PDB file of C-alpha atoms in Angstrom:
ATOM      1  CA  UNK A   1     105.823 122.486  19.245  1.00  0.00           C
ATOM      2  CA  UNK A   2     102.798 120.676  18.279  1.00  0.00           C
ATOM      3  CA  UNK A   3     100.188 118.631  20.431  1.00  0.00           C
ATOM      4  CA  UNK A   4     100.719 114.761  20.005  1.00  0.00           C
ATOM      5  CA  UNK A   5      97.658 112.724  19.159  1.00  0.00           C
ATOM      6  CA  UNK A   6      96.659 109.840  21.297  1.00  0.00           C
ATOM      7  CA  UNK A   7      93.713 107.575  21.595  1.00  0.00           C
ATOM      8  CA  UNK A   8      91.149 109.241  22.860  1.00  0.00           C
ATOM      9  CA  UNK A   9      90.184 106.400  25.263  1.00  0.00           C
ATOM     10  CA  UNK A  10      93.793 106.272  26.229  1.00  0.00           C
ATOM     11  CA  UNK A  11      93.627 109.815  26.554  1.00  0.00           C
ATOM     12  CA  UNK A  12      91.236 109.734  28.922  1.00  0.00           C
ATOM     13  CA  UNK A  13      92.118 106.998  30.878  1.00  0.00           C
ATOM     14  CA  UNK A  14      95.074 108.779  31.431  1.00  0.00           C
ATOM     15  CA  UNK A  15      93.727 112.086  32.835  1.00  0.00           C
ATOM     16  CA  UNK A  16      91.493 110.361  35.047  1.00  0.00           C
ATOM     17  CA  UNK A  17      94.368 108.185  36.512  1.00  0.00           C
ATOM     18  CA  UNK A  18      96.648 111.027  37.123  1.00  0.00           C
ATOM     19  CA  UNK A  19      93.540 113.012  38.586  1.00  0.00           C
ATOM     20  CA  UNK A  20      92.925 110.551  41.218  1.00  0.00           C
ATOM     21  CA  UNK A  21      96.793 109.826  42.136  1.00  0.00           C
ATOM     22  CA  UNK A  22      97.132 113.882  42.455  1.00  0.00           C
ATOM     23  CA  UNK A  23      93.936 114.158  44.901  1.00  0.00           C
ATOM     24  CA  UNK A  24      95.278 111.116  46.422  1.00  0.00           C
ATOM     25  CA  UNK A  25      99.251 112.344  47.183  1.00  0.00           C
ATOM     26  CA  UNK A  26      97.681 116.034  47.971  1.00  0.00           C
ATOM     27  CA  UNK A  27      95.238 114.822  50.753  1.00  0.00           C
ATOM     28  CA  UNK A  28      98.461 112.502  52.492  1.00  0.00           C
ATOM     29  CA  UNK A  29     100.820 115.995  51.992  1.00  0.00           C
ATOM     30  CA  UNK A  30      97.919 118.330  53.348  1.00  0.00           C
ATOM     31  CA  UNK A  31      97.836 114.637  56.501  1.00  0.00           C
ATOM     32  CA  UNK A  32     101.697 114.889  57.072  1.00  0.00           C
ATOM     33  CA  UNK A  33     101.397 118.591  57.161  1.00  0.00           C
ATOM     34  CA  UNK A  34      99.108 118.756  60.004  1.00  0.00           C
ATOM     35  CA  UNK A  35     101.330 116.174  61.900  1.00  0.00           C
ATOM     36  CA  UNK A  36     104.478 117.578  64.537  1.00  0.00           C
ATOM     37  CA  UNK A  37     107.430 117.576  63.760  1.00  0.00           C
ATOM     38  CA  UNK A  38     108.408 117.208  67.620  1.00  0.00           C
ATOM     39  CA  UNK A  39     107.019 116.022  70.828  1.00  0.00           C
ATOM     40  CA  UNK A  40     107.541 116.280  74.217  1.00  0.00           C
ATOM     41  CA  UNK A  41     108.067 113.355  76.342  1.00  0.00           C
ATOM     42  CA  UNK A  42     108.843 112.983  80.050  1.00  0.00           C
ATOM     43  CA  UNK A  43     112.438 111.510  80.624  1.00  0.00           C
ATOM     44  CA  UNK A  44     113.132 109.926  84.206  1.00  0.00           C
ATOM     45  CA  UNK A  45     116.008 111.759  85.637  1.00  0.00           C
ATOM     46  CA  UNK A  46     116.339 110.385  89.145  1.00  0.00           C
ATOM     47  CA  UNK A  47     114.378 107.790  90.962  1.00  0.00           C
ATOM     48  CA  UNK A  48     114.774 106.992  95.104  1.00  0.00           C
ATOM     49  CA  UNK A  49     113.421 104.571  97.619  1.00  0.00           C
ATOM     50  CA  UNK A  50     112.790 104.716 101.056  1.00  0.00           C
ATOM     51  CA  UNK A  51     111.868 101.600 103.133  1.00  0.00           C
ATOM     52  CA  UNK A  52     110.852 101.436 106.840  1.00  0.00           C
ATOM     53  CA  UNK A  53     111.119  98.681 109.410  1.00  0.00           C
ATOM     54  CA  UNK A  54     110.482  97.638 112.753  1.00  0.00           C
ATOM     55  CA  UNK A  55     112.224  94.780 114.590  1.00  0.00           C
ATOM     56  CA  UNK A  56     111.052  94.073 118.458  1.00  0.00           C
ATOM     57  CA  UNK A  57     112.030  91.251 120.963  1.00  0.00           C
ATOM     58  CA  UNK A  58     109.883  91.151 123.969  1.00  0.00           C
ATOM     59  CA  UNK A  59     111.697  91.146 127.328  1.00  0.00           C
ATOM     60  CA  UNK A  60     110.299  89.087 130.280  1.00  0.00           C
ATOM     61  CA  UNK A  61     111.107  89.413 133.858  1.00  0.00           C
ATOM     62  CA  UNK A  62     112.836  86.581 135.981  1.00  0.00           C
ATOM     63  CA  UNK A  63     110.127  84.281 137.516  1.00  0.00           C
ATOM     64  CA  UNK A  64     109.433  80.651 138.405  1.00  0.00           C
ATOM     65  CA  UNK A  65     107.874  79.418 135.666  1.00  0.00           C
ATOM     66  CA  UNK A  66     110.068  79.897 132.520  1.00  0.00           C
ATOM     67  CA  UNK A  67     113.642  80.398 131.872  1.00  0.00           C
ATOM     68  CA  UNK A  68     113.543  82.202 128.897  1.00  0.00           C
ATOM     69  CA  UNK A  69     113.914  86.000 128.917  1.00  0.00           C
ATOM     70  CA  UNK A  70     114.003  86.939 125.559  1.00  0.00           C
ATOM     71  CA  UNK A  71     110.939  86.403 123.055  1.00  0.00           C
ATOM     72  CA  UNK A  72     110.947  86.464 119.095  1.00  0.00           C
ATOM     73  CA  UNK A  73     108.381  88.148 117.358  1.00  0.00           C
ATOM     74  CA  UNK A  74     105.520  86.493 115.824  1.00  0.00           C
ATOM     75  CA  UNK A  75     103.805  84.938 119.568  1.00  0.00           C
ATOM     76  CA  UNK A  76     101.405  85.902 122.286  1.00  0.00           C
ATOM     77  CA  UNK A  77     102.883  87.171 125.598  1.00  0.00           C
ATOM     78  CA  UNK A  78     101.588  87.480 129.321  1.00  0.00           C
ATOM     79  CA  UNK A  79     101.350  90.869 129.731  1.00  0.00           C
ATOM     80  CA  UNK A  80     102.324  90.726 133.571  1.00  0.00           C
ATOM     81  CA  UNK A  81     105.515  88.588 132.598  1.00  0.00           C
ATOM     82  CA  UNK A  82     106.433  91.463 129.861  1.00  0.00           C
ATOM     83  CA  UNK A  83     109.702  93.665 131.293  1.00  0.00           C
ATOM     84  CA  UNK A  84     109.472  95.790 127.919  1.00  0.00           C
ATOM     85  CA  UNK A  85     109.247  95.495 124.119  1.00  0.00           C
ATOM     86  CA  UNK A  86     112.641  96.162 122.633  1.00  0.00           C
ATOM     87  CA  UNK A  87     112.063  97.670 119.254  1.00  0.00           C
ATOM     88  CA  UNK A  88     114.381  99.372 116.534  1.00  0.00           C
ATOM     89  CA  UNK A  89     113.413 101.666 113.583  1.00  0.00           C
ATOM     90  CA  UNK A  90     115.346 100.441 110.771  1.00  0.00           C
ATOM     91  CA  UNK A  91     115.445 103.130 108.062  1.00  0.00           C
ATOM     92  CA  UNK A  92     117.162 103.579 104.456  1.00  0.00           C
ATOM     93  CA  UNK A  93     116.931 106.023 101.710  1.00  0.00           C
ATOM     94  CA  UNK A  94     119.007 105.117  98.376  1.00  0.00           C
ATOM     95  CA  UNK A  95     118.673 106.929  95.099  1.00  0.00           C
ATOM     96  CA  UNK A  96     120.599 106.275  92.093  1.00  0.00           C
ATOM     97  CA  UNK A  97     122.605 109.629  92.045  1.00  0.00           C
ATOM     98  CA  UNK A  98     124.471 111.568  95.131  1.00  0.00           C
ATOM     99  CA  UNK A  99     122.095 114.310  96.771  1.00  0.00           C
ATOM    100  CA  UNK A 100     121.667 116.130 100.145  1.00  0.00           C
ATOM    101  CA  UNK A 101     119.519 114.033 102.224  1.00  0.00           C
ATOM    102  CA  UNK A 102     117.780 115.292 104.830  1.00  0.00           C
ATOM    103  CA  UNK A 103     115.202 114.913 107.448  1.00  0.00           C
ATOM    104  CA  UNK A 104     113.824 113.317 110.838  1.00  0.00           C
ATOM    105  CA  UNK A 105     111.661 110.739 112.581  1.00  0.00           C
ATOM    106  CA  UNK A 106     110.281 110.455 115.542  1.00  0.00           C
ATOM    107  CA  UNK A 107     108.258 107.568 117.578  1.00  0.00           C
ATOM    108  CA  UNK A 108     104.852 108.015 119.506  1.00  0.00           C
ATOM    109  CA  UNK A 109     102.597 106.080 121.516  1.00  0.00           C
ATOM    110  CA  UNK A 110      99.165 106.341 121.679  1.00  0.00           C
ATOM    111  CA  UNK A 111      96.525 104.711 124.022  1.00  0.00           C
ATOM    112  CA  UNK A 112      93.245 104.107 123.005  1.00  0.00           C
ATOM    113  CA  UNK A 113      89.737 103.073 124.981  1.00  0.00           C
ATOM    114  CA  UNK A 114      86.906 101.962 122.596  1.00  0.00           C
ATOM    115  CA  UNK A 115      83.319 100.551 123.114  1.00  0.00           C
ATOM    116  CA  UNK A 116      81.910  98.334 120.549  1.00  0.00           C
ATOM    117  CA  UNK A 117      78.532  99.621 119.238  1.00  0.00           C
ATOM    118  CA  UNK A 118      76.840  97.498 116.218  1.00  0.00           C
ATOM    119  CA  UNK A 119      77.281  99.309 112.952  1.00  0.00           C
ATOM    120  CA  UNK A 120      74.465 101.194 111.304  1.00  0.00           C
ATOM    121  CA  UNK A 121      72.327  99.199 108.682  1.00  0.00           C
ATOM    122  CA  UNK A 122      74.339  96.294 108.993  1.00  0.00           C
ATOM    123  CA  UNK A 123      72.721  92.730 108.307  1.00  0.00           C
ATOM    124  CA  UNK A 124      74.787  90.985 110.602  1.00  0.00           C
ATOM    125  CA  UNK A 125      75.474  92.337 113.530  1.00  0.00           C
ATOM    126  CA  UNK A 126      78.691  93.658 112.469  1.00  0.00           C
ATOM    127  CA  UNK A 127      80.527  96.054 115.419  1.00  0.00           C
ATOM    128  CA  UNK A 128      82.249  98.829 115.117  1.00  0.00           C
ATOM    129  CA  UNK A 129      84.650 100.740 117.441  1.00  0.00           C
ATOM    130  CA  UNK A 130      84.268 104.066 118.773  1.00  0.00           C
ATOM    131  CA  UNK A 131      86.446 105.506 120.658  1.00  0.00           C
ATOM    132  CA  UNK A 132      85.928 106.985 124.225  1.00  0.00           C
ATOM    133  CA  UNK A 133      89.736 107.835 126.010  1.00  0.00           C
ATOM    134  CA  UNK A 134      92.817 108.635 124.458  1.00  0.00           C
ATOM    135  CA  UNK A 135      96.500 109.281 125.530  1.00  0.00           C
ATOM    136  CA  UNK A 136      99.631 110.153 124.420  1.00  0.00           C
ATOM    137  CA  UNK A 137     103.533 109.831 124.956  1.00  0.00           C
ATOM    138  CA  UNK A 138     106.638 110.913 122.833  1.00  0.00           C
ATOM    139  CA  UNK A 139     108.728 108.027 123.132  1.00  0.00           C
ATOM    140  CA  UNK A 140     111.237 109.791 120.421  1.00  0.00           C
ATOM    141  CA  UNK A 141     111.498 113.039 119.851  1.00  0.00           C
ATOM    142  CA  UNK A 142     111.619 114.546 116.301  1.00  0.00           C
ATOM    143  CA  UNK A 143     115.588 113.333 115.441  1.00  0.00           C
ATOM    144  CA  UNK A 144     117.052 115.182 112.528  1.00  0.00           C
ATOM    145  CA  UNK A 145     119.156 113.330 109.935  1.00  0.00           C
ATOM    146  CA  UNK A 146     121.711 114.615 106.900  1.00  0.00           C
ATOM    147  CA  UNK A 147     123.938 113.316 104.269  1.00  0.00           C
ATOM    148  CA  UNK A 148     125.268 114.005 100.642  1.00  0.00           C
ATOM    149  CA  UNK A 149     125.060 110.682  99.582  1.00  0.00           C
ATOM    150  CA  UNK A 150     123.364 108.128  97.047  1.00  0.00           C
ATOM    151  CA  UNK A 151     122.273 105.901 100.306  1.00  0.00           C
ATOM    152  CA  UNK A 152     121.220 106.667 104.201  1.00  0.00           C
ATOM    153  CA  UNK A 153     120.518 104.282 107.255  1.00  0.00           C
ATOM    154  CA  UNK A 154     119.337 104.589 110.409  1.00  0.00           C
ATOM    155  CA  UNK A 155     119.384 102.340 112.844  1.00  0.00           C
ATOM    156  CA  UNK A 156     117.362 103.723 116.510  1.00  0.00           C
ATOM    157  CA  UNK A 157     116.366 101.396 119.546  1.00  0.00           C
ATOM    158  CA  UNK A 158     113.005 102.600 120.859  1.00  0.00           C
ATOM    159  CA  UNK A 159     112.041 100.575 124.091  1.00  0.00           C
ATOM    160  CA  UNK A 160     107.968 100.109 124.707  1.00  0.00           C
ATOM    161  CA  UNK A 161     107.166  99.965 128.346  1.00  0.00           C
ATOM    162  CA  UNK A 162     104.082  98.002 127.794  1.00  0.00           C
ATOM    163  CA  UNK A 163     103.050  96.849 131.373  1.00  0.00           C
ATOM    164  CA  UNK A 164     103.280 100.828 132.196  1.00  0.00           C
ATOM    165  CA  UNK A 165     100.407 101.356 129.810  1.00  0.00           C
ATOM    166  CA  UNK A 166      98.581  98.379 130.693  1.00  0.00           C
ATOM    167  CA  UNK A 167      98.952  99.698 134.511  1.00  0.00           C
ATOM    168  CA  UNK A 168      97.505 102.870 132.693  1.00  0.00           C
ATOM    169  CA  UNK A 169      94.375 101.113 131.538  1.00  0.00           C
ATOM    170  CA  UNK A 170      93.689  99.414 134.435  1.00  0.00           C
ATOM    171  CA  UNK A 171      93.630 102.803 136.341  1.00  0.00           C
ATOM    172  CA  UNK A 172      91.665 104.825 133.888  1.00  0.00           C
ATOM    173  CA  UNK A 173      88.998 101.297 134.717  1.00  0.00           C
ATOM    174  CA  UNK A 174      89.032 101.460 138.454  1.00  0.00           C
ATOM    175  CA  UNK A 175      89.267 104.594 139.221  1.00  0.00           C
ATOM    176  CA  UNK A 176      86.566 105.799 136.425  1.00  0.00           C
ATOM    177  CA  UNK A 177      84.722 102.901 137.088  1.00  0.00           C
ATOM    178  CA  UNK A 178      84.696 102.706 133.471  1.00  0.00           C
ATOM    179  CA  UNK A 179      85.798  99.507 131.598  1.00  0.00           C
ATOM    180  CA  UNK A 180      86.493  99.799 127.642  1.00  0.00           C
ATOM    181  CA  UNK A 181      86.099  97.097 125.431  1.00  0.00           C
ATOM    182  CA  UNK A 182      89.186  97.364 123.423  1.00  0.00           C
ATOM    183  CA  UNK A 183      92.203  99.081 124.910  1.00  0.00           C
ATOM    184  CA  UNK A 184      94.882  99.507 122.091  1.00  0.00           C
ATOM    185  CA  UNK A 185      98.138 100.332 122.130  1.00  0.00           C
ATOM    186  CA  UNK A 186      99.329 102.223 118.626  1.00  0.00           C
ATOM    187  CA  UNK A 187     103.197 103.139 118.566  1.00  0.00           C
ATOM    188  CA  UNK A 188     104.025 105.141 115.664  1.00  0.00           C
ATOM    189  CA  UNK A 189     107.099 105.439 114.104  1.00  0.00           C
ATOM    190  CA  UNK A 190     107.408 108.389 111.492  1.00  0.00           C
ATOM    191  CA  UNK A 191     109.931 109.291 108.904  1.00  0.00           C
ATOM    192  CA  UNK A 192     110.066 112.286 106.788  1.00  0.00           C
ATOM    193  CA  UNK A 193     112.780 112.752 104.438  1.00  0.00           C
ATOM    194  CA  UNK A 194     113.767 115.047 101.588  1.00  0.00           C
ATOM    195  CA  UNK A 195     116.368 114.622  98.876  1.00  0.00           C
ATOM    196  CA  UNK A 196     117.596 117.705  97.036  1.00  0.00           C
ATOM    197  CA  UNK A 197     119.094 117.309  93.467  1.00  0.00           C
ATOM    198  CA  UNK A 198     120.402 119.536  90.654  1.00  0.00           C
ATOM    199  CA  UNK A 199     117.028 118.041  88.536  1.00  0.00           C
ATOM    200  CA  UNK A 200     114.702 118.849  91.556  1.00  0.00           C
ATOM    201  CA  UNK A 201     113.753 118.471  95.191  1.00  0.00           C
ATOM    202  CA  UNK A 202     111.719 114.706  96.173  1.00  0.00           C
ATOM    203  CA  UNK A 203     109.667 114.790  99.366  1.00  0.00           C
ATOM    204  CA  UNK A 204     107.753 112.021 100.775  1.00  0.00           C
ATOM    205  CA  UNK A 205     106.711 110.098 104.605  1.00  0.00           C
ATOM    206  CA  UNK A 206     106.948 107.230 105.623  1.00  0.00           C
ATOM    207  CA  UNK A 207     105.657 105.756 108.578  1.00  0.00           C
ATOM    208  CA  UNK A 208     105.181 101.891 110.369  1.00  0.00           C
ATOM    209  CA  UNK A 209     102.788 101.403 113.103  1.00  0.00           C
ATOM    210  CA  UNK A 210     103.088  98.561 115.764  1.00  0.00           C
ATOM    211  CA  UNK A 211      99.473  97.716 117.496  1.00  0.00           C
ATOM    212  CA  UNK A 212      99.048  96.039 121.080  1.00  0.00           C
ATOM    213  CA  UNK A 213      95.487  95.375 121.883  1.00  0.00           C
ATOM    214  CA  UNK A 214      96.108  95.546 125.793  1.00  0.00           C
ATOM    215  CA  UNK A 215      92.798  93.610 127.173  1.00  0.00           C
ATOM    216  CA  UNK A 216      93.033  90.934 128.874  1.00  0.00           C
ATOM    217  CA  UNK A 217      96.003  89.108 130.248  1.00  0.00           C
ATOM    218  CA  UNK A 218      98.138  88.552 127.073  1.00  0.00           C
ATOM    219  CA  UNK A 219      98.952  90.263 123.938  1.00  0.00           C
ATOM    220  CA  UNK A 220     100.009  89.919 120.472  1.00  0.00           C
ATOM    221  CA  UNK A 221     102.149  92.535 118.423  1.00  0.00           C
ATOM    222  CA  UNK A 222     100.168  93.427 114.982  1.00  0.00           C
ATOM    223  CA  UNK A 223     100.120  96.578 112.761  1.00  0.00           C
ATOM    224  CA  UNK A 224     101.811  97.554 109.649  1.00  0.00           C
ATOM    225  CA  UNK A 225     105.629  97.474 110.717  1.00  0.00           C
ATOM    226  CA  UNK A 226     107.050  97.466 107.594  1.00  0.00           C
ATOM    227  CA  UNK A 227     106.637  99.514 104.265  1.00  0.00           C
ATOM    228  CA  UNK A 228     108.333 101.021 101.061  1.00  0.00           C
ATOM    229  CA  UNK A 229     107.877 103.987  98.912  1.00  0.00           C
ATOM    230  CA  UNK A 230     109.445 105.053  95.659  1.00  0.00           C
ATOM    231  CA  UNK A 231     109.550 108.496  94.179  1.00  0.00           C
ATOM    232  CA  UNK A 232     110.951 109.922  90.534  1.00  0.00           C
ATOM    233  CA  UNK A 233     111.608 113.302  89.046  1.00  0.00           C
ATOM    234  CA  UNK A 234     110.612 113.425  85.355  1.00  0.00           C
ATOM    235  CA  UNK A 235     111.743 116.130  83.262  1.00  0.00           C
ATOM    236  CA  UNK A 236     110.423 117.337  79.760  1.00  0.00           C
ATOM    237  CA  UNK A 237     112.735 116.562  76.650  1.00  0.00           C
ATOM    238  CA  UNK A 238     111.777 117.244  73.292  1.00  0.00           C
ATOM    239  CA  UNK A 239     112.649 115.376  69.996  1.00  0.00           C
ATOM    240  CA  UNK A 240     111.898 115.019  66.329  1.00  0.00           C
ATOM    241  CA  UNK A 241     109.383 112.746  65.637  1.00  0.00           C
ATOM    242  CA  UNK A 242     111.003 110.164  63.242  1.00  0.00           C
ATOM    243  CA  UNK A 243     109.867 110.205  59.410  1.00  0.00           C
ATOM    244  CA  UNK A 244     107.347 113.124  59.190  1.00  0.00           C
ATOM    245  CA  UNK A 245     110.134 115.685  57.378  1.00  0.00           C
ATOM    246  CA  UNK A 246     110.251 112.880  54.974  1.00  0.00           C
ATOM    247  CA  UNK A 247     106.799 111.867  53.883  1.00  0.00           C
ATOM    248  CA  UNK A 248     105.935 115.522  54.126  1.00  0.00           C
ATOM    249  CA  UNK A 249     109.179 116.390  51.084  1.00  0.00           C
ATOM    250  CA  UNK A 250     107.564 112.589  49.498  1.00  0.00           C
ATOM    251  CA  UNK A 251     104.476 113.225  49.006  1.00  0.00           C
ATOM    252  CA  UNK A 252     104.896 116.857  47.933  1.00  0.00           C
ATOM    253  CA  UNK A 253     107.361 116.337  45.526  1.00  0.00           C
ATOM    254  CA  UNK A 254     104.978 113.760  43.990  1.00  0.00           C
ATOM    255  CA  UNK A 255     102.462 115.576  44.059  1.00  0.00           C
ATOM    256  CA  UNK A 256     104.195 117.849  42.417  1.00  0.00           C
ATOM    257  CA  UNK A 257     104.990 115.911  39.783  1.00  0.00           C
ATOM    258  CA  UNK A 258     101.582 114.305  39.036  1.00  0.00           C
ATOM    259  CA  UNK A 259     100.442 117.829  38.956  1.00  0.00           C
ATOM    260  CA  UNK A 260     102.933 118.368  35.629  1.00  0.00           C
ATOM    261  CA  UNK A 261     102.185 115.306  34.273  1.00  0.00           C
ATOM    262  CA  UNK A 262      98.371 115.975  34.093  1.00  0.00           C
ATOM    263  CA  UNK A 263      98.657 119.098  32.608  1.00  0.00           C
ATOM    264  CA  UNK A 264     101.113 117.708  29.933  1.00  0.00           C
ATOM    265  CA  UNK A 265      98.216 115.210  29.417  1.00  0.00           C
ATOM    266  CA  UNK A 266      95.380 118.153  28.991  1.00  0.00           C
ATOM    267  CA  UNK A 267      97.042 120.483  27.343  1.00  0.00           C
ATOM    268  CA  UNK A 268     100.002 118.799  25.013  1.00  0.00           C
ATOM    269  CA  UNK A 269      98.191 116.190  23.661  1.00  0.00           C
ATOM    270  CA  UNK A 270      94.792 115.913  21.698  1.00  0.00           C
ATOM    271  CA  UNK A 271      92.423 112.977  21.735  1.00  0.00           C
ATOM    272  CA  UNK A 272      93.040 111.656  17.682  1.00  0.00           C
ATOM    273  CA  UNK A 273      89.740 112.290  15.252  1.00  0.00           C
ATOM    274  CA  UNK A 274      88.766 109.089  13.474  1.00  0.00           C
ATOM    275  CA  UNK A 275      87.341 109.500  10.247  1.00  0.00           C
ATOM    276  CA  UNK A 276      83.692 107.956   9.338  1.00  0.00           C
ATOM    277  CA  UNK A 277      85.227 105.532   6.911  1.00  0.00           C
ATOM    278  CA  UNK A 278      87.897 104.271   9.505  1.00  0.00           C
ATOM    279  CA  UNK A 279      85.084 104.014  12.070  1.00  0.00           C
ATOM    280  CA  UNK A 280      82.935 101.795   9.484  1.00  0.00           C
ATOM    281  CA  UNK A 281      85.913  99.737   8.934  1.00  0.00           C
TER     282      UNK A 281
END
């Protein structure tokens, strides 16, 4: 079978134009090549919360000056009119699948004497406290807590005896003869809790704090007495990226085919020889 003649101009045109559209599909095949064909992404597979509260009424003794007996949060109170704070850990776990809960909390009270020294290299005479006494009582020992369940609440009274530690104070002052500046009172109220599930094991504390400055003759509740966590298990899943098989088959295939065409182009057909006297006309 014999070479067809073409242009030469055309000829050419065409080699070039299949040249450049053959580098052009090889380079994007050599590209989706060198691309996954999977990846790994991490899947949420179970997700909890935990939240941690404290509620308190303060309790004041009978006396001759005010009926009530029972005080809301959220006010100052007399310290020598204060019976006893009432307060109650309010605790919940709740994950969105069943799994063995577990864990305990417990509630201490610390007492704290500071002095107020003025802070190093500050401009204006800003104070800082350093502490001189400190003392301690369990008011709740460590409680354990189970259940196989999505959600868990607890629900624990925890009375604060704050004239006792004001009494406290007072002694530490006289009989010392050593007067702190700040006398605080910091109850803490710890949770730690574990969930254990067929995708893995969460772990994570919680913990409020209620805190009582104690000098002077009243007091205020402050402190961080409520918070929330949240904790998730991922897991690692694989899957096909979406479209890569495809361009790579694509662009090979047309590659391929570009490839065929050019040599069709080079070596079936011849550029055609014009003869002087056609060239002069």
């Amino acid at each position: 079978m014999g070479k067809k003649t073409i242009n030469k101009n055309t000829r050419l045109g065409l080699i070039v134009v299949l040249a450049l559209m053959l580098a052009g599909s090889t380079g994007l095949t050599v590209w989706w090549y060198q691309q996954p064909l999977e990846k790994v992404k991490e899947v949420l597979v179970y997700t909890c919360q935990q939240q941690i509260q404290v509620d308190y009424q303060v309790f004041i003794d009978p006396n001759n000056f005010f009926a009530e007996q029972i005080i809301g949060p959220g006010q100052a109170y007399i310290t020598s009119l204060t019976q006893d704070i009432e307060t109650t850990l309010n605790y919940s776990f709740s994950g969105d699948a069943p799994s063995d809960i577990s864990g305990q909390y417990q509630v201490e009270a610390v007492l704290t004497g500071y002095i107020l020294k003025e802070k190093p290299g500050s401009q204006t005479m800003e104070r800082e406290k350093v502490r001189v006494w400190t003392r301690a009582w369990e008011l709740l020992p460590p409680t354990p807590f189970f259940a196989h369940d999505r959600k868990l609440e607890v629900k624990q009274p925890v009375p604060v005896d704050v004239r006792s530690y004001a009494f406290f104070a007072e002694q530490v002052a006289r009989e010392l003869k050593f007067s702190a500046d700040v006398v605080e009172l910091a109850v803490t109220y710890n949770v730690q809790a574990e969930a254990l599930t067929p995708r893995g094991e969460v772990e994570e504390p919680i913990k409020a704090v209620m805190l009582i400055p104690l000098k002077g003759a009243s007091f205020m509740v402050e402190g961080m007495l409520t918070d929330k966590k949240e904790k998730s298990i991922t897991q690692s899943e694989t899957e096909i990226v979406a479209g890569v098989k495809t361009a790579r088959r694509g662009f090979a295939v047309a590659a391929g085919v570009l490839a065929l065409l050019l040599l069709l182009v080079i070596f079936k057909t011849t550029a055609e020889i014009v003869s002087p006297e056609e060239r002069i006309l």
